[in-house]
CSV table of C-alpha atoms in Angstrom, one decimal:
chain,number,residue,atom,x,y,z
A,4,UNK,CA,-48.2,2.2,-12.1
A,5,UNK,CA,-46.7,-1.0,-14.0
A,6,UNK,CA,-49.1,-4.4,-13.9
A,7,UNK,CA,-49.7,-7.1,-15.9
A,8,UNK,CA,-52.4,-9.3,-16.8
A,9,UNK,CA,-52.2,-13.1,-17.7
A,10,UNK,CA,-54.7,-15.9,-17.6
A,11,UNK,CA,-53.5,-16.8,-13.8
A,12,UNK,CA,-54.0,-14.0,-12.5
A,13,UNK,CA,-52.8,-10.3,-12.2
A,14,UNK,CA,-50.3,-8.0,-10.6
A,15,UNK,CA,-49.7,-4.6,-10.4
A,16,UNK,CA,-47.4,-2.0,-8.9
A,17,UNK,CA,-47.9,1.4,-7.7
A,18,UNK,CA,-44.8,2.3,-5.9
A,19,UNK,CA,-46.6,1.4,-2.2
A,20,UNK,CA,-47.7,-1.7,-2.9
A,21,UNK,CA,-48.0,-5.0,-4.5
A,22,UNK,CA,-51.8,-6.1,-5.8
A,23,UNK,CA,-52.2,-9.7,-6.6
A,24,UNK,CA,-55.4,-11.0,-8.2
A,25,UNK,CA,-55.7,-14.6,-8.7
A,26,UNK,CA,-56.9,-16.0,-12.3
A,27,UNK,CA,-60.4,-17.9,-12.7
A,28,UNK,CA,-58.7,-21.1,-12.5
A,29,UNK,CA,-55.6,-20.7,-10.2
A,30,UNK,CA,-55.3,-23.1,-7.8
A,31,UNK,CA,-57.8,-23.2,-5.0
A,32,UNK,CA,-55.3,-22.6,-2.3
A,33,UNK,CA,-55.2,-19.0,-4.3
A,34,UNK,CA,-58.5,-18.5,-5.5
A,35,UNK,CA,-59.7,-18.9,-1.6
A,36,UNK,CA,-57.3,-16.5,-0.5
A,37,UNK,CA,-58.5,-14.1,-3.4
A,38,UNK,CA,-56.7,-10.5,-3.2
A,39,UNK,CA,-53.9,-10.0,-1.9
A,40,UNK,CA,-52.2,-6.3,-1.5
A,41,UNK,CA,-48.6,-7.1,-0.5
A,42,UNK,CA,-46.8,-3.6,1.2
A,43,UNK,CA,-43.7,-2.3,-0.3
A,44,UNK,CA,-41.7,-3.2,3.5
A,45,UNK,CA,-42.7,-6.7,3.0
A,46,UNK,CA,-41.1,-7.5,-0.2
A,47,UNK,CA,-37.4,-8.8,-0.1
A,48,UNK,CA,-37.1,-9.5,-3.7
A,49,UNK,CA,-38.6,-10.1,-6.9
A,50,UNK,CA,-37.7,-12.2,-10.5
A,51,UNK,CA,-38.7,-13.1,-13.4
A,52,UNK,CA,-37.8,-16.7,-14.8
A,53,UNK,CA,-37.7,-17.1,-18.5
A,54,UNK,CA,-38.6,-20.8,-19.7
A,55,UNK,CA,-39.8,-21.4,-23.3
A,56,UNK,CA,-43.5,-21.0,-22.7
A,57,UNK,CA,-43.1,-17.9,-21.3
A,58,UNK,CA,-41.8,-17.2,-17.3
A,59,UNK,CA,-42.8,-17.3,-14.0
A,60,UNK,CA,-43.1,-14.2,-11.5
A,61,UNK,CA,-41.7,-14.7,-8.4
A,62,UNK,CA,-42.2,-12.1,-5.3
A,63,UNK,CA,-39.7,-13.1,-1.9
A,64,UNK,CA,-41.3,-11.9,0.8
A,65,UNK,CA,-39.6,-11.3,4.2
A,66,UNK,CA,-39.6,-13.9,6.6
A,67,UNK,CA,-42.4,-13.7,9.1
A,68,UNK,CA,-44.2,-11.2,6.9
A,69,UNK,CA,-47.2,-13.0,5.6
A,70,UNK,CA,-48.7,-15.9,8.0
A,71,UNK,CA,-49.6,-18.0,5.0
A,72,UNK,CA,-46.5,-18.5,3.8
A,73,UNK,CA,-45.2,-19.0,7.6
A,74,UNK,CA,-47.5,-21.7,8.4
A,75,UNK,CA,-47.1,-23.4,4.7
A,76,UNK,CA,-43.1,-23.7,6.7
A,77,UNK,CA,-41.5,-24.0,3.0
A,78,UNK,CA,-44.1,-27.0,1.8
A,79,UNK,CA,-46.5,-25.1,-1.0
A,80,UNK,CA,-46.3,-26.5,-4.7
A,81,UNK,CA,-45.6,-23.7,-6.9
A,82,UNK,CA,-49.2,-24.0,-8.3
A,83,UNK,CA,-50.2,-23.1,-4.8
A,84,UNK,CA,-47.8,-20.4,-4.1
A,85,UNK,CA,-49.8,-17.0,-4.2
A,86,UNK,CA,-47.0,-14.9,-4.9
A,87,UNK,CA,-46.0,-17.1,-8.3
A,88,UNK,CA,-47.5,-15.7,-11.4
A,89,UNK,CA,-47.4,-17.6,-14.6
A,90,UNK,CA,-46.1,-15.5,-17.5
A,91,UNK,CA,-47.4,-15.9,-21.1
A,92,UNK,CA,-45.1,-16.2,-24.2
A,93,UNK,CA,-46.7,-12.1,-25.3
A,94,UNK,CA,-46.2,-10.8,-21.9
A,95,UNK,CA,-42.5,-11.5,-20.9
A,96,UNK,CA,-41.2,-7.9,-21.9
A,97,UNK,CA,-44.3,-6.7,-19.3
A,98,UNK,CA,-42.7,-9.3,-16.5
A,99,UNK,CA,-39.4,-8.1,-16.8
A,100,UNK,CA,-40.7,-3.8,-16.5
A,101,UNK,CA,-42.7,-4.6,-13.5
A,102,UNK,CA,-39.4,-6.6,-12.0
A,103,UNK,CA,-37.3,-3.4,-12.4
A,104,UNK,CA,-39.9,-1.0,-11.0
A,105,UNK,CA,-39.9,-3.1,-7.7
A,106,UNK,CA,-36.7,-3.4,-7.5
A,107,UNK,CA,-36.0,0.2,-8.2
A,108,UNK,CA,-38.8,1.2,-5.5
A,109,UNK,CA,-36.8,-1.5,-3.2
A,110,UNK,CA,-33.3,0.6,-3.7
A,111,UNK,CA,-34.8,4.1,-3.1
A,112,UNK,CA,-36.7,3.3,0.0
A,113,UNK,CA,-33.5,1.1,1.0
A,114,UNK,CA,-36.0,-1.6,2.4
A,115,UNK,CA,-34.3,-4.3,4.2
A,116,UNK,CA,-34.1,-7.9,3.4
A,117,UNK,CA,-33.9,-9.8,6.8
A,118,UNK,CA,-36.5,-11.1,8.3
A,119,UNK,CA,-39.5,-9.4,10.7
A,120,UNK,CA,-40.6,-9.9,14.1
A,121,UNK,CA,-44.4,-9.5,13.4
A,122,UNK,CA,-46.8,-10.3,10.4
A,123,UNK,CA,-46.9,-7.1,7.6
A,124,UNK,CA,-50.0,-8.8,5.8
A,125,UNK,CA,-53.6,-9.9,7.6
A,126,UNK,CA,-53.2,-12.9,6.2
A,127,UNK,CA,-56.9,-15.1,5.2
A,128,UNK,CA,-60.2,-13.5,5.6
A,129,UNK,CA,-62.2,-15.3,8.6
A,130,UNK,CA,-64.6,-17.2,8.3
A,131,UNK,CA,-62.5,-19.5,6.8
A,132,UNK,CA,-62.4,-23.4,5.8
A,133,UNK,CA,-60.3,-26.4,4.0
A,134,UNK,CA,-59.4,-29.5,4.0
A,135,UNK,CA,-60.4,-33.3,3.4
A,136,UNK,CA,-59.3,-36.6,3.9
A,137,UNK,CA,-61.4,-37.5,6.8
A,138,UNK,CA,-63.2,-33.8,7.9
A,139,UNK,CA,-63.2,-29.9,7.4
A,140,UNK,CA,-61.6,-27.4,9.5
A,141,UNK,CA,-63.4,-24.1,9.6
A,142,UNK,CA,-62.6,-20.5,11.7
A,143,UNK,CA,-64.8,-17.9,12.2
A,144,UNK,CA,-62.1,-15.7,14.1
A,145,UNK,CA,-62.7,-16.5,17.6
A,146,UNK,CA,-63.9,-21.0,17.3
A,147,UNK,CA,-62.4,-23.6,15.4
A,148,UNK,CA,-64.8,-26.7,14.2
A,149,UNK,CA,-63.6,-29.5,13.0
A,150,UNK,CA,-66.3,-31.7,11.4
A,151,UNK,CA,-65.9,-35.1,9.9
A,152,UNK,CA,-66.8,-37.1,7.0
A,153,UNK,CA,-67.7,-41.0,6.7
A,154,UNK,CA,-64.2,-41.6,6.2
A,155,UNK,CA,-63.1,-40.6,9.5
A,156,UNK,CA,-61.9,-43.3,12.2
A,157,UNK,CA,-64.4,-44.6,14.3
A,158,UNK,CA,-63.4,-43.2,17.3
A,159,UNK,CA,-64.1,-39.5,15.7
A,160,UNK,CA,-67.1,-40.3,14.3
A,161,UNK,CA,-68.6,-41.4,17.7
A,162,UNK,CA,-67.4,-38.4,19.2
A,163,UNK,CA,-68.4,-35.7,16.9
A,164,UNK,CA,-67.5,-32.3,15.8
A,165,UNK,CA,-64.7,-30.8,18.0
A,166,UNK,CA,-64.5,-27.2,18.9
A,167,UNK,CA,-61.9,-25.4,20.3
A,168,UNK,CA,-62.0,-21.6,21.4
A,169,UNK,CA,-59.0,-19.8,20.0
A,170,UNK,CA,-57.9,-18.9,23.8
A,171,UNK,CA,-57.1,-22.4,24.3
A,172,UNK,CA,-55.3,-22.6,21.0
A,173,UNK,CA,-50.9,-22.8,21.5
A,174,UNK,CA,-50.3,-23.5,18.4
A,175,UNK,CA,-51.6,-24.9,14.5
A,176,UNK,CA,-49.5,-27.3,12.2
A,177,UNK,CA,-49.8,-27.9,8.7
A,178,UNK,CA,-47.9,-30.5,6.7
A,179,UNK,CA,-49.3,-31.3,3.3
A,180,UNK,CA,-49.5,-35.0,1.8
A,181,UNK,CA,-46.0,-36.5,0.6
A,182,UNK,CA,-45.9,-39.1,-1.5
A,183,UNK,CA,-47.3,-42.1,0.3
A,184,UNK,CA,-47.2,-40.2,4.0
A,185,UNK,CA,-50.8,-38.2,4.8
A,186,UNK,CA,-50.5,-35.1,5.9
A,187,UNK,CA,-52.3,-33.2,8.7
A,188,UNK,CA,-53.4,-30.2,10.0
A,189,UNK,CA,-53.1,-30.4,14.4
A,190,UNK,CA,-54.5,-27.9,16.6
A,191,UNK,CA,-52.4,-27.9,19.7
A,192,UNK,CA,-53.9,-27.0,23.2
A,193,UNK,CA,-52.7,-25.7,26.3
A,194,UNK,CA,-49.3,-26.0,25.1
A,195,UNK,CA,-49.4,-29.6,24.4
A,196,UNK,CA,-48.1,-31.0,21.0
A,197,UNK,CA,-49.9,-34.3,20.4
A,198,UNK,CA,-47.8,-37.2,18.9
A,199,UNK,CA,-51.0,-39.6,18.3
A,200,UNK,CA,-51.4,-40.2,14.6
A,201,UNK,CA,-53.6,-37.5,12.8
A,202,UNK,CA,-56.4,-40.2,11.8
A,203,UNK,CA,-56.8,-40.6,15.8
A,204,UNK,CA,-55.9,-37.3,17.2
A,205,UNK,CA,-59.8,-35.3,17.9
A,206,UNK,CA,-57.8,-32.5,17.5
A,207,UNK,CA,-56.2,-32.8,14.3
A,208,UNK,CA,-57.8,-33.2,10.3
A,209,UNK,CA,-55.9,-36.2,8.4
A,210,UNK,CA,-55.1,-35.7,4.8
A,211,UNK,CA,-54.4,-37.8,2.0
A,212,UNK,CA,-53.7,-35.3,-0.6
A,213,UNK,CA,-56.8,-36.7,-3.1
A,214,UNK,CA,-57.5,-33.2,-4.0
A,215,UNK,CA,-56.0,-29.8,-4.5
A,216,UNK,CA,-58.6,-28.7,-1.9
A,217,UNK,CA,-56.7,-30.4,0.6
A,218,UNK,CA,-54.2,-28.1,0.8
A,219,UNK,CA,-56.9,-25.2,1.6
A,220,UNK,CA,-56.3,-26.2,5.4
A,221,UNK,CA,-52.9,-24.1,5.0
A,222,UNK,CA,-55.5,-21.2,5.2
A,223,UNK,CA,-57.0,-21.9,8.1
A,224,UNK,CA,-53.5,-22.7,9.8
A,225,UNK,CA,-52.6,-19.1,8.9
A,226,UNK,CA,-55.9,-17.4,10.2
A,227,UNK,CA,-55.4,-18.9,13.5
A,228,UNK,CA,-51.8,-18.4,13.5
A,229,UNK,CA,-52.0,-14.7,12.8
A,230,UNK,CA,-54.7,-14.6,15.5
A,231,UNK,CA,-52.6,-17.0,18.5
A,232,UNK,CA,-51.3,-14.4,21.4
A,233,UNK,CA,-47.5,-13.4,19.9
A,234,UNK,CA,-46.2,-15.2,23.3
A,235,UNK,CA,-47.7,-18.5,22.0
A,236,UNK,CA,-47.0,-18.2,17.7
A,237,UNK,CA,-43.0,-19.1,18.0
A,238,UNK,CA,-44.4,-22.4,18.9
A,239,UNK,CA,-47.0,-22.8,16.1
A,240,UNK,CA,-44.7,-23.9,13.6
A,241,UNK,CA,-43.5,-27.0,13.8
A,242,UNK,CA,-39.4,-27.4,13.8
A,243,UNK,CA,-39.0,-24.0,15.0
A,244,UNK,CA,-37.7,-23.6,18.0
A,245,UNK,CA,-37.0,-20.1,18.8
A,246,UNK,CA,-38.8,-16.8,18.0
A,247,UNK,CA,-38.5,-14.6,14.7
A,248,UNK,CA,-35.6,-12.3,15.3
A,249,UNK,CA,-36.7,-9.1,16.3
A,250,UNK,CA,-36.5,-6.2,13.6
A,251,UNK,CA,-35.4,-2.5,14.9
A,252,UNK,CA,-37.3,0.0,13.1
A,253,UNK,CA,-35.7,2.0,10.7
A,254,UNK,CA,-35.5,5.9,11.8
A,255,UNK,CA,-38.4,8.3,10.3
A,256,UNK,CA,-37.3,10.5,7.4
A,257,UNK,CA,-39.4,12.9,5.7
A,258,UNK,CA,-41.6,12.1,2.8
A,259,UNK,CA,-40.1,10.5,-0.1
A,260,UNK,CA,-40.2,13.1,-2.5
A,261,UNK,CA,-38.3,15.4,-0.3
A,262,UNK,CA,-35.5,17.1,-2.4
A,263,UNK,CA,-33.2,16.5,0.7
A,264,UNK,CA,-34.1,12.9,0.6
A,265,UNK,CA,-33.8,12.0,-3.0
A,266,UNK,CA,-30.4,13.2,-3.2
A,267,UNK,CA,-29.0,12.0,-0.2
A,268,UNK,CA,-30.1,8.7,-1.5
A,269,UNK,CA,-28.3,9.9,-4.7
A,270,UNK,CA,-25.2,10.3,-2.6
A,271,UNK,CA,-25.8,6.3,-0.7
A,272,UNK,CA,-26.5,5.0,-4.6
A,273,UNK,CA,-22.9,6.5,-5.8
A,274,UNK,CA,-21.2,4.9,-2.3
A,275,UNK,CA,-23.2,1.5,-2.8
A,276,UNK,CA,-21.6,1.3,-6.6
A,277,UNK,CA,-18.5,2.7,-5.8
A,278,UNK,CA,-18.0,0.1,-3.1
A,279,UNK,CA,-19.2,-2.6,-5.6
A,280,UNK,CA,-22.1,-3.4,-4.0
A,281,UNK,CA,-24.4,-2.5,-6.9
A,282,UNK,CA,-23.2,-3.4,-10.4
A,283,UNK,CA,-23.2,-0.5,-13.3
A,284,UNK,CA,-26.7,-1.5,-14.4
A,285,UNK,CA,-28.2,-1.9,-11.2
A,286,UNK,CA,-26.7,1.5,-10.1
A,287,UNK,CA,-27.8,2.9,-13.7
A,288,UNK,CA,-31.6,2.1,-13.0
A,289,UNK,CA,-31.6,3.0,-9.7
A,290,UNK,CA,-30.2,6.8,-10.5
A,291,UNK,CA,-32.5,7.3,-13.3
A,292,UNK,CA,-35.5,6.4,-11.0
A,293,UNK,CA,-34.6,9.1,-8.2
A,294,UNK,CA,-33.5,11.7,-10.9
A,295,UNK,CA,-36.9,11.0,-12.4
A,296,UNK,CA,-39.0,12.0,-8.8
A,297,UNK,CA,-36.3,15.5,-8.4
């Protein structure tokens, strides 16, 4: 078990998985999404990032693996980012030992780096809400209510709260505020993508980026997202045109503490450094890691 604990938050590895706990006063993006437990197959990387002050954490996740991150597209501020950890000055030495035991867990059980064709995490618990500007979206798992605010256009205010059933859902956008430009966050139905402006759109929450709450609408993009039939989520994101590339599972092999296993992975270490693949270190800690489970 290697973890560490900081005032944003904790993290800690047990070989399987990776547990993320967010601080008291992460951003609310993380706080709403609360735990996280991240699966060994998910992870395509981790670093650690030195800076004067202390470092930042920073677990890669495959692409397609966790629906916040795909419906975020790219667009979360670091502050946001639930798999970013602020590092103290005292606990850099910590950062750096959890790096190198998921990175030696990564080499043994040869997990692959490319992306996945379904979500490996569950993504936010339902119900669920955010956002701002000029209403709230909300999602219980099977409805989503959009409410709105005396800020809201008069045209949405007349009509009232919208519901939509998630059946009729083809796909959910999220697009943060940018500079001067609002963002949104668009419920598309019946495979229609609506190019009305968000502040007019009865199907879509306009947001003006006042508040770090705003960007709690990511959430509820990635509950409905990880909930829209797989034939309709290519087409949830916007800009992406074609499907996530299909993974082929990698064969069974017996438990990982089988003596058969560890040193035929002993035998793929040596070929992986001796074709230069893996550097002397890298090779070095990754040995020492399956000698350690003979």
């Amino acid at each position: 078990m290697a973890d560490i604990i900081t005032r944003d938050g904790t993290w800690s590895f047990d070989g399987d998985t990776v547990r993320i706990v967010p601080g008291g006063k992460a951003h609310p993006v993380r706080q709403d999404l609360g735990e996280i437990v991240v699966p060994l197959e998910a992870v395509a990387g981790v670093a650690f990032e030195p800076d004067r002050k202390g470092g930042r954490l920073r677990l890669r996740l495959r692409a397609g693996a966790c629906p916040v991150l795909r419906a975020a597209d790219g667009r979360l501020k670091d502050a946001a980012d639930p798999y970013q950890l602020v590092v103290d000055k005292g606990r850099t030495g910590v950062a750096e030992y959890l790096v190198d035991e998921i990175r030696n867990a990564l080499v043994i059980e040869q997990v692959p780096t490319g992306p996945v064709d379904r979500f490996l995490l569950p993504g936010p618990a339902v119900p669920v809400s955010g956002g701002g500007g000029d209403g709230t979206a909300s999602f219980d798992g099977e409805t989503v209510r959009l409410t709105w605010n005396w800020k809201a256009e008069e045209s949405k205010e007349a009509a009232g709260a919208v519901t939509i059933p998630l059946s009729e859902v083809t796909g959910v956008r999220w697009i943060p505020c940018i500079g001067l430009e609002n963002g949104s966050l668009r419920f598309d139905r019946g495979g229609v993508v609506s190019t009305a402006p968000a502040k007019f759109d009865p199907y879509s929450v306009d947001l003006w980026g006042l508040s770090k709450r705003e960007y709690t609408a990511v959430l509820v993009a990635a509950a409905v997202l990880v909930r829209i039939p797989p034939v309709a989520a290519p087409a949830a994101l916007a800009g992406e045109a074609e499907p996530v590339p299909a993974i082929e599972p990698a064969p069974a092999e017996p438990a990982a503490d089988d003596h058969d296993v560890l040193l035929r992975r002993l035998r793929e270490l040596g070929e992986l450094h001796a074709a230069g693949i893996l550097t002397d270190e890298e090779f070095a800690i990754a040995k020492g890691a399956v000698l350690k489970r003979l």
